[in-house]
Tab-separated table of C-alpha atoms in Angstrom:
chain	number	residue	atom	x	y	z
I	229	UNK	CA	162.518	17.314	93.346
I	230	UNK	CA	162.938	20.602	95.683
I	231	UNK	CA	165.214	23.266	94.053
I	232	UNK	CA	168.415	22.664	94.167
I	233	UNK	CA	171.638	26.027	93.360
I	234	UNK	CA	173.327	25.587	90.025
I	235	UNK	CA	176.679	25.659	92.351
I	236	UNK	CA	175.557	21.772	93.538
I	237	UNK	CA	174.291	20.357	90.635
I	238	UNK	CA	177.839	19.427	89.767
I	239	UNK	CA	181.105	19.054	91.787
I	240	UNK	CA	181.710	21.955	94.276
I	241	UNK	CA	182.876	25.402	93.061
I	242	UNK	CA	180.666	24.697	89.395
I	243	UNK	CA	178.553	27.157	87.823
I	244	UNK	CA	177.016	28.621	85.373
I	245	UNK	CA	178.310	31.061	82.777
I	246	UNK	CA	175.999	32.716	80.367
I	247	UNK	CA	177.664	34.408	76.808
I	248	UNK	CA	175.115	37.084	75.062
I	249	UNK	CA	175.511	38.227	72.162
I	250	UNK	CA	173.746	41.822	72.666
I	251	UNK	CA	173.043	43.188	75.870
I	252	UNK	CA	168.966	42.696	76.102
I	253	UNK	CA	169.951	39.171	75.600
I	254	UNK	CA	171.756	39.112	78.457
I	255	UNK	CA	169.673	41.181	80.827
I	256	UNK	CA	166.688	38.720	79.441
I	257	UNK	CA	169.138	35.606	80.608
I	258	UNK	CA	169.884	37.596	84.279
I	259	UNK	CA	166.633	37.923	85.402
I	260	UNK	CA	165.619	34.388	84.887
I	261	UNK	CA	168.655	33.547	86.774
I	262	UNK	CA	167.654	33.726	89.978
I	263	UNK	CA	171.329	33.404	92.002
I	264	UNK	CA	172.890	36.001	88.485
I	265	UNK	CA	174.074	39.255	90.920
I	266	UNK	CA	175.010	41.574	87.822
I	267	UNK	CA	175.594	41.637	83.908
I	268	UNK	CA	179.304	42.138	82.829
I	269	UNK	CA	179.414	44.224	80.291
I	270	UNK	CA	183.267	43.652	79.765
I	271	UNK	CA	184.023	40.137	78.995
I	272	UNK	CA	187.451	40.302	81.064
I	273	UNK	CA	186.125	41.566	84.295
I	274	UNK	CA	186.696	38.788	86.980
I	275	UNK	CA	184.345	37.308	88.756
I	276	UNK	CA	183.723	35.137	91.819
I	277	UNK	CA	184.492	31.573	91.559
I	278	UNK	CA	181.117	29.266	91.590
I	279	UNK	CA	178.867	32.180	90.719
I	280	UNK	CA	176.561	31.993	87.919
I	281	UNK	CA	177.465	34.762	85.648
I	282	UNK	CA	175.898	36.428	82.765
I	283	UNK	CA	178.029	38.436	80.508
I	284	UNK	CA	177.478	40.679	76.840
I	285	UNK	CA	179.726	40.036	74.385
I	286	UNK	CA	178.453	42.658	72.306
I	287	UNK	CA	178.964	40.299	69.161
I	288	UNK	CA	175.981	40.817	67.206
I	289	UNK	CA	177.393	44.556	66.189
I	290	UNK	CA	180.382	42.814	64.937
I	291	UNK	CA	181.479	40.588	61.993
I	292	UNK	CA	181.020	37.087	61.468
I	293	UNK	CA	184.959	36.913	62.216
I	294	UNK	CA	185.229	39.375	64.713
I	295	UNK	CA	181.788	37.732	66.607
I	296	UNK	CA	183.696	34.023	66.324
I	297	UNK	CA	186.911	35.661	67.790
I	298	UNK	CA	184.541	37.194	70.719
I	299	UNK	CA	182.925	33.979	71.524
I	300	UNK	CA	186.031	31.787	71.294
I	301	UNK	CA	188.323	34.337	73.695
I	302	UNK	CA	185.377	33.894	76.710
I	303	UNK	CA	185.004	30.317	76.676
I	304	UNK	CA	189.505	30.365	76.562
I	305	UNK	CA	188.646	32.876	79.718
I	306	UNK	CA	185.577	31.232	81.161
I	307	UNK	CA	185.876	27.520	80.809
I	308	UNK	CA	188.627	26.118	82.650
I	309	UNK	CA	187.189	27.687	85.762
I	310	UNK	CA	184.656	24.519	85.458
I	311	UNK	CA	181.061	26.018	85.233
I	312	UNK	CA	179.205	25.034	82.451
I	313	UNK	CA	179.072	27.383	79.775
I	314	UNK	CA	175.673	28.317	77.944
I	315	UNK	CA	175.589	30.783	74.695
I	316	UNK	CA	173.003	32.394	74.521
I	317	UNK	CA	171.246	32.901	71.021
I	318	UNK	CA	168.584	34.843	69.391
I	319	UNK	CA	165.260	32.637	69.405
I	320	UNK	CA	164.664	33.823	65.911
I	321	UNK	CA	168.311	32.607	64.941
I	322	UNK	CA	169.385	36.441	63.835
I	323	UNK	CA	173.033	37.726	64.416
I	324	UNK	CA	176.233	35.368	63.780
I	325	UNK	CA	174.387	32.280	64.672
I	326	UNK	CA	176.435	29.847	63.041
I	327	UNK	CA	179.924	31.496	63.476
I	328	UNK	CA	179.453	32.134	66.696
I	329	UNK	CA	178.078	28.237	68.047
I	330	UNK	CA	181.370	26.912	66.087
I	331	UNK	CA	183.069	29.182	67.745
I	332	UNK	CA	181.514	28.012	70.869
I	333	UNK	CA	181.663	24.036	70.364
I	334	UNK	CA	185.264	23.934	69.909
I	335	UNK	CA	186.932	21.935	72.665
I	336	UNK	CA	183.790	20.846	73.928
I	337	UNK	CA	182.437	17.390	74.267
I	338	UNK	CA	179.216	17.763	72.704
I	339	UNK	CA	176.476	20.698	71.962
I	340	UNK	CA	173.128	20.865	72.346
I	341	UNK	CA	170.903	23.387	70.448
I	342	UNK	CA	167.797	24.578	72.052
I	343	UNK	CA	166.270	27.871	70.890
I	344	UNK	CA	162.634	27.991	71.912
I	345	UNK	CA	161.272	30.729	73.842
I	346	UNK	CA	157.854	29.487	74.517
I	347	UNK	CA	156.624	32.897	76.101
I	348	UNK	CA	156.680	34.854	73.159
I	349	UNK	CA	155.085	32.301	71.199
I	350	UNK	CA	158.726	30.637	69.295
I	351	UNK	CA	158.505	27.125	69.523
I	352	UNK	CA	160.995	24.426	67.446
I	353	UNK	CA	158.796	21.531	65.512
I	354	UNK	CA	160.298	19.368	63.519
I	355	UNK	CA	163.699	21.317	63.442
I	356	UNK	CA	161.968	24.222	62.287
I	357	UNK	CA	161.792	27.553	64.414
I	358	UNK	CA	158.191	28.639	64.591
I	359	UNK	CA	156.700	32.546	65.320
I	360	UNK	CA	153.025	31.376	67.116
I	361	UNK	CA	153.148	28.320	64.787
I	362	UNK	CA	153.955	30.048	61.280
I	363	UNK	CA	157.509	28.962	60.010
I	364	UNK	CA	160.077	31.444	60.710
I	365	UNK	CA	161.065	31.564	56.649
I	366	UNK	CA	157.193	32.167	55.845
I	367	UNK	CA	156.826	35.322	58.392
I	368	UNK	CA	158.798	38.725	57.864
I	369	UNK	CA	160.604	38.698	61.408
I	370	UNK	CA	163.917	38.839	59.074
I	371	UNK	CA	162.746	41.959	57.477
I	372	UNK	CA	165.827	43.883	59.027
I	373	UNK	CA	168.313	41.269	58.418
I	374	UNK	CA	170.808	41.684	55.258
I	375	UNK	CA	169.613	37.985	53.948
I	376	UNK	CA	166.556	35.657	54.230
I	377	UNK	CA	165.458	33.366	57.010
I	378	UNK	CA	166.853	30.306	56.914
I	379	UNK	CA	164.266	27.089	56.536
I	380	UNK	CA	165.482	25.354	59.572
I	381	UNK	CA	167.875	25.221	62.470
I	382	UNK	CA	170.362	22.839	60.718
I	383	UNK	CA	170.079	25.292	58.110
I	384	UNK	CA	170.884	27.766	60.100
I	385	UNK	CA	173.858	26.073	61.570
I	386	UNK	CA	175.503	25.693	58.537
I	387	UNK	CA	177.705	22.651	57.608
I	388	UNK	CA	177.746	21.687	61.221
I	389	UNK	CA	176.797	17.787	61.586
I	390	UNK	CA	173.580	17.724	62.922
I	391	UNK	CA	171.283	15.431	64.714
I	392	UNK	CA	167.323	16.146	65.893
I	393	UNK	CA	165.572	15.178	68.955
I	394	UNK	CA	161.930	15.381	68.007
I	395	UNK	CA	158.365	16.214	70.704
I	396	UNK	CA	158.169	12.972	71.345
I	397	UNK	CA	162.131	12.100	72.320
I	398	UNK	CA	161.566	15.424	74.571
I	399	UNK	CA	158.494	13.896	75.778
I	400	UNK	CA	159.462	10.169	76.255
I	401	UNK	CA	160.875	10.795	79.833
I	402	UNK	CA	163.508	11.837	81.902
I	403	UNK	CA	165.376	8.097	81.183
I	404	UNK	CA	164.758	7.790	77.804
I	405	UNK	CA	165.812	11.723	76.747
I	406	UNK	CA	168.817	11.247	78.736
I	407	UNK	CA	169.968	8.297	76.487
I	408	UNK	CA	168.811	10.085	73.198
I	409	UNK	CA	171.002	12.978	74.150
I	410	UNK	CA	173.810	11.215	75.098
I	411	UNK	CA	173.902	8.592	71.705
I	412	UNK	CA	173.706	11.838	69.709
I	413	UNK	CA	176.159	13.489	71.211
I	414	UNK	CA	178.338	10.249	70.972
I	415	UNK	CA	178.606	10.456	67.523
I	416	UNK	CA	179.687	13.997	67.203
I	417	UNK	CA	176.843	15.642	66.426
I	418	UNK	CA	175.231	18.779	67.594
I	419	UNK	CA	172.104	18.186	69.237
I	420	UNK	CA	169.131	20.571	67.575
I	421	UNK	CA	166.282	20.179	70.242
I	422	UNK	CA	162.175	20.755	69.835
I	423	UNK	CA	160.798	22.399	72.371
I	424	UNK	CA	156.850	23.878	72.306
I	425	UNK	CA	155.837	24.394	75.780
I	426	UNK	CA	157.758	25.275	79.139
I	427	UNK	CA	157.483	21.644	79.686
I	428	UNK	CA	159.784	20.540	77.078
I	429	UNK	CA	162.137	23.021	78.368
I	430	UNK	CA	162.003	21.579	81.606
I	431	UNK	CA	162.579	18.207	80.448
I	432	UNK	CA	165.579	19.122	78.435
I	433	UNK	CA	167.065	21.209	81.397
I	434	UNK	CA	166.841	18.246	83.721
I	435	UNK	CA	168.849	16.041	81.062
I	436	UNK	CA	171.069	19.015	80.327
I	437	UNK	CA	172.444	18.444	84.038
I	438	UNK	CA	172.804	14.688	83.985
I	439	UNK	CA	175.432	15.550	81.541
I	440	UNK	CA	178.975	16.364	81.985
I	441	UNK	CA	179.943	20.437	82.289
I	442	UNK	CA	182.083	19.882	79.462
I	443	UNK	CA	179.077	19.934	77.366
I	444	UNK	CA	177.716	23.275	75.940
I	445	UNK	CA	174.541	24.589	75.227
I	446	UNK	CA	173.824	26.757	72.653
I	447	UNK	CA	170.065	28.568	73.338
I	448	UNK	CA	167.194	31.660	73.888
I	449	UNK	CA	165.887	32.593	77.486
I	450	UNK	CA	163.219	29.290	77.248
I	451	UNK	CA	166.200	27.031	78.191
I	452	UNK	CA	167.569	29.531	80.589
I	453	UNK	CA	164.377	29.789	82.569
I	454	UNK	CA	164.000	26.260	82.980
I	455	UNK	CA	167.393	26.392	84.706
I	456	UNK	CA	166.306	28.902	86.528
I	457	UNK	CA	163.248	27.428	87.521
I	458	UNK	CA	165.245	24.032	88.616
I	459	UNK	CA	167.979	26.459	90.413
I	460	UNK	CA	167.479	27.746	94.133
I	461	UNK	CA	164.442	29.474	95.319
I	462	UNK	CA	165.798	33.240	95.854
I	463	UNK	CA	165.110	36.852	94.915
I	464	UNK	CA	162.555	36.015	91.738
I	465	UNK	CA	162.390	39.143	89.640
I	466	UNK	CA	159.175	39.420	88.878
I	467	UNK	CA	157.979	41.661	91.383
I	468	UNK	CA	157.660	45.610	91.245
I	469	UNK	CA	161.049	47.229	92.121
I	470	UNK	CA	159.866	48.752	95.370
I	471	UNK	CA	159.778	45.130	97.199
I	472	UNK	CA	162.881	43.966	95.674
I	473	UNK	CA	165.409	43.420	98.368
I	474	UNK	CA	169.108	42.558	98.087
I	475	UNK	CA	172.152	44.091	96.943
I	476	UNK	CA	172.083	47.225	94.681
I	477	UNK	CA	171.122	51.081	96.247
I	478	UNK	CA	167.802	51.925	97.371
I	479	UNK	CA	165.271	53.267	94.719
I	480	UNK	CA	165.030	56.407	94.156
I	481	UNK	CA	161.897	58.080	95.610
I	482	UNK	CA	162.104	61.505	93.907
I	483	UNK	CA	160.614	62.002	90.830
I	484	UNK	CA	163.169	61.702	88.050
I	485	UNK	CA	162.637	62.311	83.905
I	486	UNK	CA	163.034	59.505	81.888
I	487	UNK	CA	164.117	58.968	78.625
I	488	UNK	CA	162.948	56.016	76.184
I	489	UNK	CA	165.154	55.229	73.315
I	490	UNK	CA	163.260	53.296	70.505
I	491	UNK	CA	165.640	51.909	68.114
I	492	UNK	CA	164.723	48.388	66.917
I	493	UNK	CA	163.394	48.466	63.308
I	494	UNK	CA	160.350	45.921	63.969
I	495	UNK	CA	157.086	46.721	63.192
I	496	UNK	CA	154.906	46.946	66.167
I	497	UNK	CA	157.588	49.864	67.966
I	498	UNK	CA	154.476	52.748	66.221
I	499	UNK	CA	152.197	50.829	68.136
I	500	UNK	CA	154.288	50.909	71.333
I	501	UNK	CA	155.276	54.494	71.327
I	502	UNK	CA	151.795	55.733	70.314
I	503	UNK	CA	150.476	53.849	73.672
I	504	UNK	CA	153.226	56.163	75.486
I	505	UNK	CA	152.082	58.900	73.273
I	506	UNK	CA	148.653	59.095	74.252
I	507	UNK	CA	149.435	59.333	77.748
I	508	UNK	CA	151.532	62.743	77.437
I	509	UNK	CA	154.640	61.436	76.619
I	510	UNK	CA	156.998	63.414	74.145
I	511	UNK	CA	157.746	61.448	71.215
I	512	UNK	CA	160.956	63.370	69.412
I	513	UNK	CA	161.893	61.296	66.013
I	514	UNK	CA	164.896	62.207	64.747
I	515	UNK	CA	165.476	61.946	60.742
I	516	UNK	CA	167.954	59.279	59.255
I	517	UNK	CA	169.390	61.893	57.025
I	518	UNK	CA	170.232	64.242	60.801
I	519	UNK	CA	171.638	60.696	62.812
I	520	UNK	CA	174.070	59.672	59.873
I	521	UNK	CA	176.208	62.788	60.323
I	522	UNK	CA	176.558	62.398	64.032
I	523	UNK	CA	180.064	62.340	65.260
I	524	UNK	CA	181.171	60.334	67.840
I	525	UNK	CA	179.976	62.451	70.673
I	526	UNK	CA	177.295	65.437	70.762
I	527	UNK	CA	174.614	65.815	68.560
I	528	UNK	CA	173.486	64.684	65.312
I	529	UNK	CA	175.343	67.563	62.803
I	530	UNK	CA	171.926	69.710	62.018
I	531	UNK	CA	169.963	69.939	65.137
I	532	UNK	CA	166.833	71.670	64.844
I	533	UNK	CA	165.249	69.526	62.270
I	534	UNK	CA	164.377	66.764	64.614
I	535	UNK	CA	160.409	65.994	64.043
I	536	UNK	CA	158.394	66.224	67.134
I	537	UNK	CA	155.799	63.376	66.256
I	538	UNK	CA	153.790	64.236	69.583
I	539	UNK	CA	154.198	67.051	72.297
I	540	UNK	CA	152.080	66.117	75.055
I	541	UNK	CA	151.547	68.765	77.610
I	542	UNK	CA	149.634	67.040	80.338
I	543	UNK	CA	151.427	64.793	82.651
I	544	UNK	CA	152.455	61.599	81.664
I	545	UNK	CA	149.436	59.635	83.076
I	546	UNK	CA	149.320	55.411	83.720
I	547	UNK	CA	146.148	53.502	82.841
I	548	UNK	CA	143.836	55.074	86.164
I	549	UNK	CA	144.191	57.323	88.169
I	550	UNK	CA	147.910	57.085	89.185
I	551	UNK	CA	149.900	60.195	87.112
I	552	UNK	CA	153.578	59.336	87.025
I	553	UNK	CA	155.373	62.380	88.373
I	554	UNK	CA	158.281	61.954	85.284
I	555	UNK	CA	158.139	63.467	82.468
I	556	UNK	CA	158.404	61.237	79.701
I	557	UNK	CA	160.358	61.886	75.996
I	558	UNK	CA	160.673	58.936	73.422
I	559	UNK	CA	163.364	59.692	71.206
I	560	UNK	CA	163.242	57.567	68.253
I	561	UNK	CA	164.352	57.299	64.231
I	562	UNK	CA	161.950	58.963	61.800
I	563	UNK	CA	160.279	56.115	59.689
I	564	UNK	CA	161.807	56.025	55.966
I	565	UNK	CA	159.034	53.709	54.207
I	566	UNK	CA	161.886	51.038	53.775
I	567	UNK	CA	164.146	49.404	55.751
I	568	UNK	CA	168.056	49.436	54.898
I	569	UNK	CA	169.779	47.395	57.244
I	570	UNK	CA	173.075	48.085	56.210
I	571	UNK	CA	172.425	51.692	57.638
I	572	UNK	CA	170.688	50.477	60.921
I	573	UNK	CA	173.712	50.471	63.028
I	574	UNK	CA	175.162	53.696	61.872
I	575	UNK	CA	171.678	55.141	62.474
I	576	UNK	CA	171.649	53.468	65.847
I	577	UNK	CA	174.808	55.120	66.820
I	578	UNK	CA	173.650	58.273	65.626
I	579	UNK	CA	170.469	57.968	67.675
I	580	UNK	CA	172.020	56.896	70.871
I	581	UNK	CA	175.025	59.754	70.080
I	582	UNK	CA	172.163	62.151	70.484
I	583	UNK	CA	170.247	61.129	73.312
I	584	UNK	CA	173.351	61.067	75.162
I	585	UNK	CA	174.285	64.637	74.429
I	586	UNK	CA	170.875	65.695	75.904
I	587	UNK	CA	170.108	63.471	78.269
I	588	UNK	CA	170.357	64.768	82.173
I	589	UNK	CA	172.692	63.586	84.536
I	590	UNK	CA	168.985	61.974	86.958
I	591	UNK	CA	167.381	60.790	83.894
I	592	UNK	CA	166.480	57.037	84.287
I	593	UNK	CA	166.398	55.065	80.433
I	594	UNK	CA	163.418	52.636	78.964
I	595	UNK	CA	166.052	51.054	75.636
I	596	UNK	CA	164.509	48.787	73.346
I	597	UNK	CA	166.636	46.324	71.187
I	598	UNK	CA	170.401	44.829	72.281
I	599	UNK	CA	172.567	47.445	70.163
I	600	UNK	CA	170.748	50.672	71.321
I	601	UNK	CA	171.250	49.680	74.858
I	602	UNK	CA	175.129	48.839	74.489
I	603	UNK	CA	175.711	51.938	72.069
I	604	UNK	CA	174.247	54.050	74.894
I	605	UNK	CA	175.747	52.646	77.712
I	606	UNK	CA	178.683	52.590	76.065
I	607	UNK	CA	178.599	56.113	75.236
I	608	UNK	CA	177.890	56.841	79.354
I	609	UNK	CA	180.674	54.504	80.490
I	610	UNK	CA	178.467	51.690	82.367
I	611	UNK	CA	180.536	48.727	82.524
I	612	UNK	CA	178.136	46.280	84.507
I	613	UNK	CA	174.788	46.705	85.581
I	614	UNK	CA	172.342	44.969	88.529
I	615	UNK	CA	169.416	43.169	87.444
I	616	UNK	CA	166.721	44.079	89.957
I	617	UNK	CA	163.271	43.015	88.056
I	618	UNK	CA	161.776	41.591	85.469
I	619	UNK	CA	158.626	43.927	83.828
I	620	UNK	CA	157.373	40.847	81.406
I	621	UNK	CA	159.272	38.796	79.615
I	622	UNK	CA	162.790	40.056	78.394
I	623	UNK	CA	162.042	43.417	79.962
I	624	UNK	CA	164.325	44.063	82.679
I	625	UNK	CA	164.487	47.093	84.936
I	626	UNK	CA	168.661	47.025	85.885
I	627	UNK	CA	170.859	49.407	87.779
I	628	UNK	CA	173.874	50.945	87.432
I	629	UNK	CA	176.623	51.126	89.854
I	630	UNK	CA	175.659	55.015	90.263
I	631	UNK	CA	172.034	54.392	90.436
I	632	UNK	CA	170.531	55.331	87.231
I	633	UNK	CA	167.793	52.619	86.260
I	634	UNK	CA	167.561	51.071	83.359
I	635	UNK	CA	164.944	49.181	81.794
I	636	UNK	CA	166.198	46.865	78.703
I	637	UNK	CA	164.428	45.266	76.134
I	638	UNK	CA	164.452	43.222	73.083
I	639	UNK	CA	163.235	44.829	69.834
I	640	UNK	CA	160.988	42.155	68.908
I	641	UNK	CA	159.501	41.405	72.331
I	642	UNK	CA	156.370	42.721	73.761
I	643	UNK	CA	152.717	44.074	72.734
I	644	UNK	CA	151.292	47.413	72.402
I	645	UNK	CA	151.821	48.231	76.265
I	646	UNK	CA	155.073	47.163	76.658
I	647	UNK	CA	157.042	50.538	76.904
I	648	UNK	CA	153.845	51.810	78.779
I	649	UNK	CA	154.774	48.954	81.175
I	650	UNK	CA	158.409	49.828	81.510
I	651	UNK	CA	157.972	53.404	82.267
I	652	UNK	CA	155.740	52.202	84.502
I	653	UNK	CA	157.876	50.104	86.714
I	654	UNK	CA	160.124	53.201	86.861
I	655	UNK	CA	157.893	54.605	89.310
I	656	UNK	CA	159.854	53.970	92.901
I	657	UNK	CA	156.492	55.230	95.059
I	658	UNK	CA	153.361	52.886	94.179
I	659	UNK	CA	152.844	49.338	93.039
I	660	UNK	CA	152.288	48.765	89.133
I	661	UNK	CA	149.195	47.323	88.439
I	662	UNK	CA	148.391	43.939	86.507
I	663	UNK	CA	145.984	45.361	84.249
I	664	UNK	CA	143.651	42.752	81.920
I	665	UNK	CA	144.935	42.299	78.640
I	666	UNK	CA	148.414	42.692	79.386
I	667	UNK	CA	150.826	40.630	77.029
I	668	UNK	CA	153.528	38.494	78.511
């Protein structure tokens, strides 16, 4: 079947609308998306008719009331203009998961559930949510979260009706998945799918689109890059920014400093900065006690206690011979031995308060996890941003409408070279190198 854009697959003028809940969810779902132009960062901005959109909610920093509320004003906003409407949800089922997809299934003639994500090794077997085949309630991927993991997608749904399609209904063909989907959805159910390999995806995208618009999807980037695999060949962004063409300013091609903002509380960020570390980067971690006082601009309340955990004084250097021309400070939270996650977003705020208050007007940003990268845009008034390429998976290197560039990641996604790789594709004036042993 040759590619075919999401604005035929239906009746002319259709599209499709993507609601994040944080804003590295959404910059995950743009760059798989290959006809998505830019990330609205304001759920009320307009937008062109037909046009596959991706927008951030911002929900997960809200509460479970407050999230609902978010979610159930953009699909009042965003579905009568016909598109179909996907919600896009953490592949580890963190946030307001449940809230939010009632929220989201109201009015709608069915809902299908479908949070794999395949590339980083989260499959769904059995109605269980896997981390590289351990059950999510048996690993400690929830260590953040104010509650335990829930046992199983239904679980995690709540007292929504529920019905499974198993591997081998997702495997059974096009025909046959088509007609499981649609008796489940008959009977007023939402639809929790298994999904293991991009395969499975693929199958359940195709079936997805037999079905009417006026079902909903509820799902992590695996079910939005099958889409965007089936949608129209285009711009893929997956290429090093320098060959990138298309709307958006031209890079850069002095050197500029850039700042890396490290606020996710999972376990392999040490790792991550010490690769960036090693290389001459300036790691500056700033205690929890210092980022709880800081007001709502400026600087946390006691400067000069901040803990330099590395001063590098040679150049920031790449893997070879290539010496980025930047220089490079991570600015992170000093590690407390145990993790409250009642204070993690008044700490976040307090980091990204601070960063802000020193960061230069040319400085480019590397921000890891959804909420540091909304707090700080938020805090330098970016209302929408340009997707321009994707680093590795859920790693995006954005723009803003005056040119800074911003590279956005999940907390949980990557290896040990991942920020390495994101400074990296910063550089405007040399290709970045696939280098062996590189994780997706």
């Amino acid at each position: 079947m040759p590619p075919v854009p999401f604005e035929e697959f239906d009746e002319a003028g259709s599209s499709l609308v993507v609601l994040a809940d944080d804003l590295s969810g959404a910059a995950e779902c743009a760059a798989l998306l290959p006809r998505c132009r830019a990330i609205d960062l304001d759920p009320a901005a307009p937008g062109s008719p037909g046009r596959t959109r991706v927008i951030d909610l911002d929900s997960r920093r809200s509460s479970a009331a407050g999230a609902a509320l978010l979610v159930a004003r953009a699909v009042q906003r965003h579905g009568p203009a016909g598109g179909r409407l996907l919600k896009k949800a953490d592949s580890l089922l963190r946030g307001h998961f449940a809230p939010e997809t009632r929220a989201f299934g109201e009015g709608a003639d069915g809902l299908l559930v479908i949070p794999a994500l395949p590339a980083v090794g989260r499959t769904v077997r059995d109605g269980v949510v896997r981390l590289h085949g351990v059950p999510l309630h048996r690993t400690d991927a929830w260590r953040a979260e104010p509650g335990p993991p829930p046992r199983s997608v239904a679980e995690a749904l709540g007292a929504a009706r529920t019905a499974a399609v198993r591997l081998d209904g997702i495997r059974a063909g096009a025909r046959s998945l088509e007609h499981r989907l649609r008796s489940a959805l008959a009977a007023g159910r939402a639809v929790v799918c298994d999904a293991e390999t991009d395969a499975d995806l693929d199958a359940l995208a195709g079936a997805l689109l037999s079905l009417p618009r006026t079902v909903r999807t509820v799902g992590a980037g695996g079910i939005v890059a099958a889409l965007g695999r089936r949608s129209a060949a285009g711009s893929q962004r997956t290429r090093p920014e320098g060959r990138i063409t298309g709307p958006g300013r031209p890079a850069p091609q002095s050197p500029r400093p850039v700042a890396v903002v490290v606020g996710t509380a999972h376990s392999g960020a040490a790792a991550q900065i010490a690769q960036l570390s090693a290389r001459g980067a300036q790691h500056i971690a700033l205690p929890a006690a210092s980022l709880a006082a800081v007001p709502r601009s400026g600087r946390p309340a006691a400067p000069g206690h901040e803990h330099r955990a590395s001063v590098g004084r040679a150049p920031y250097t790449s893997p070879g011979s290539v010496r980025l021309p930047a220089p490079v400070t991570v600015f992170s939270i000093a590690p407390t031995g145990t993790v409250d996650p009642s204070a993690a977003p008044r700490l976040v705020h307090g980091l990204c308060r601070a960063v802000a208050g020193r960061l230069p007007p040319n400085a480019d940003l590397v921000l890891t996890g959804g909420e540091t990268a909304r707090t700080l845009l938020d805090a330098l008034a970016v209302t929408s941003l340009l997707p321009v390429v994707q680093v590795h998976h859920g790693a995006v290197l954005c723009r803003t409408p005056q040119g800074r560039r911003v590279v956005i990641r999940p907390g949980s996604h990557g290896g040990p070279d991942s920020l390495v790789r994101m400074v990296e594709a910063l550089c405007p004036d040399r290709d970045c190198p696939d280098r062996a042993g590189a994780t997706p």
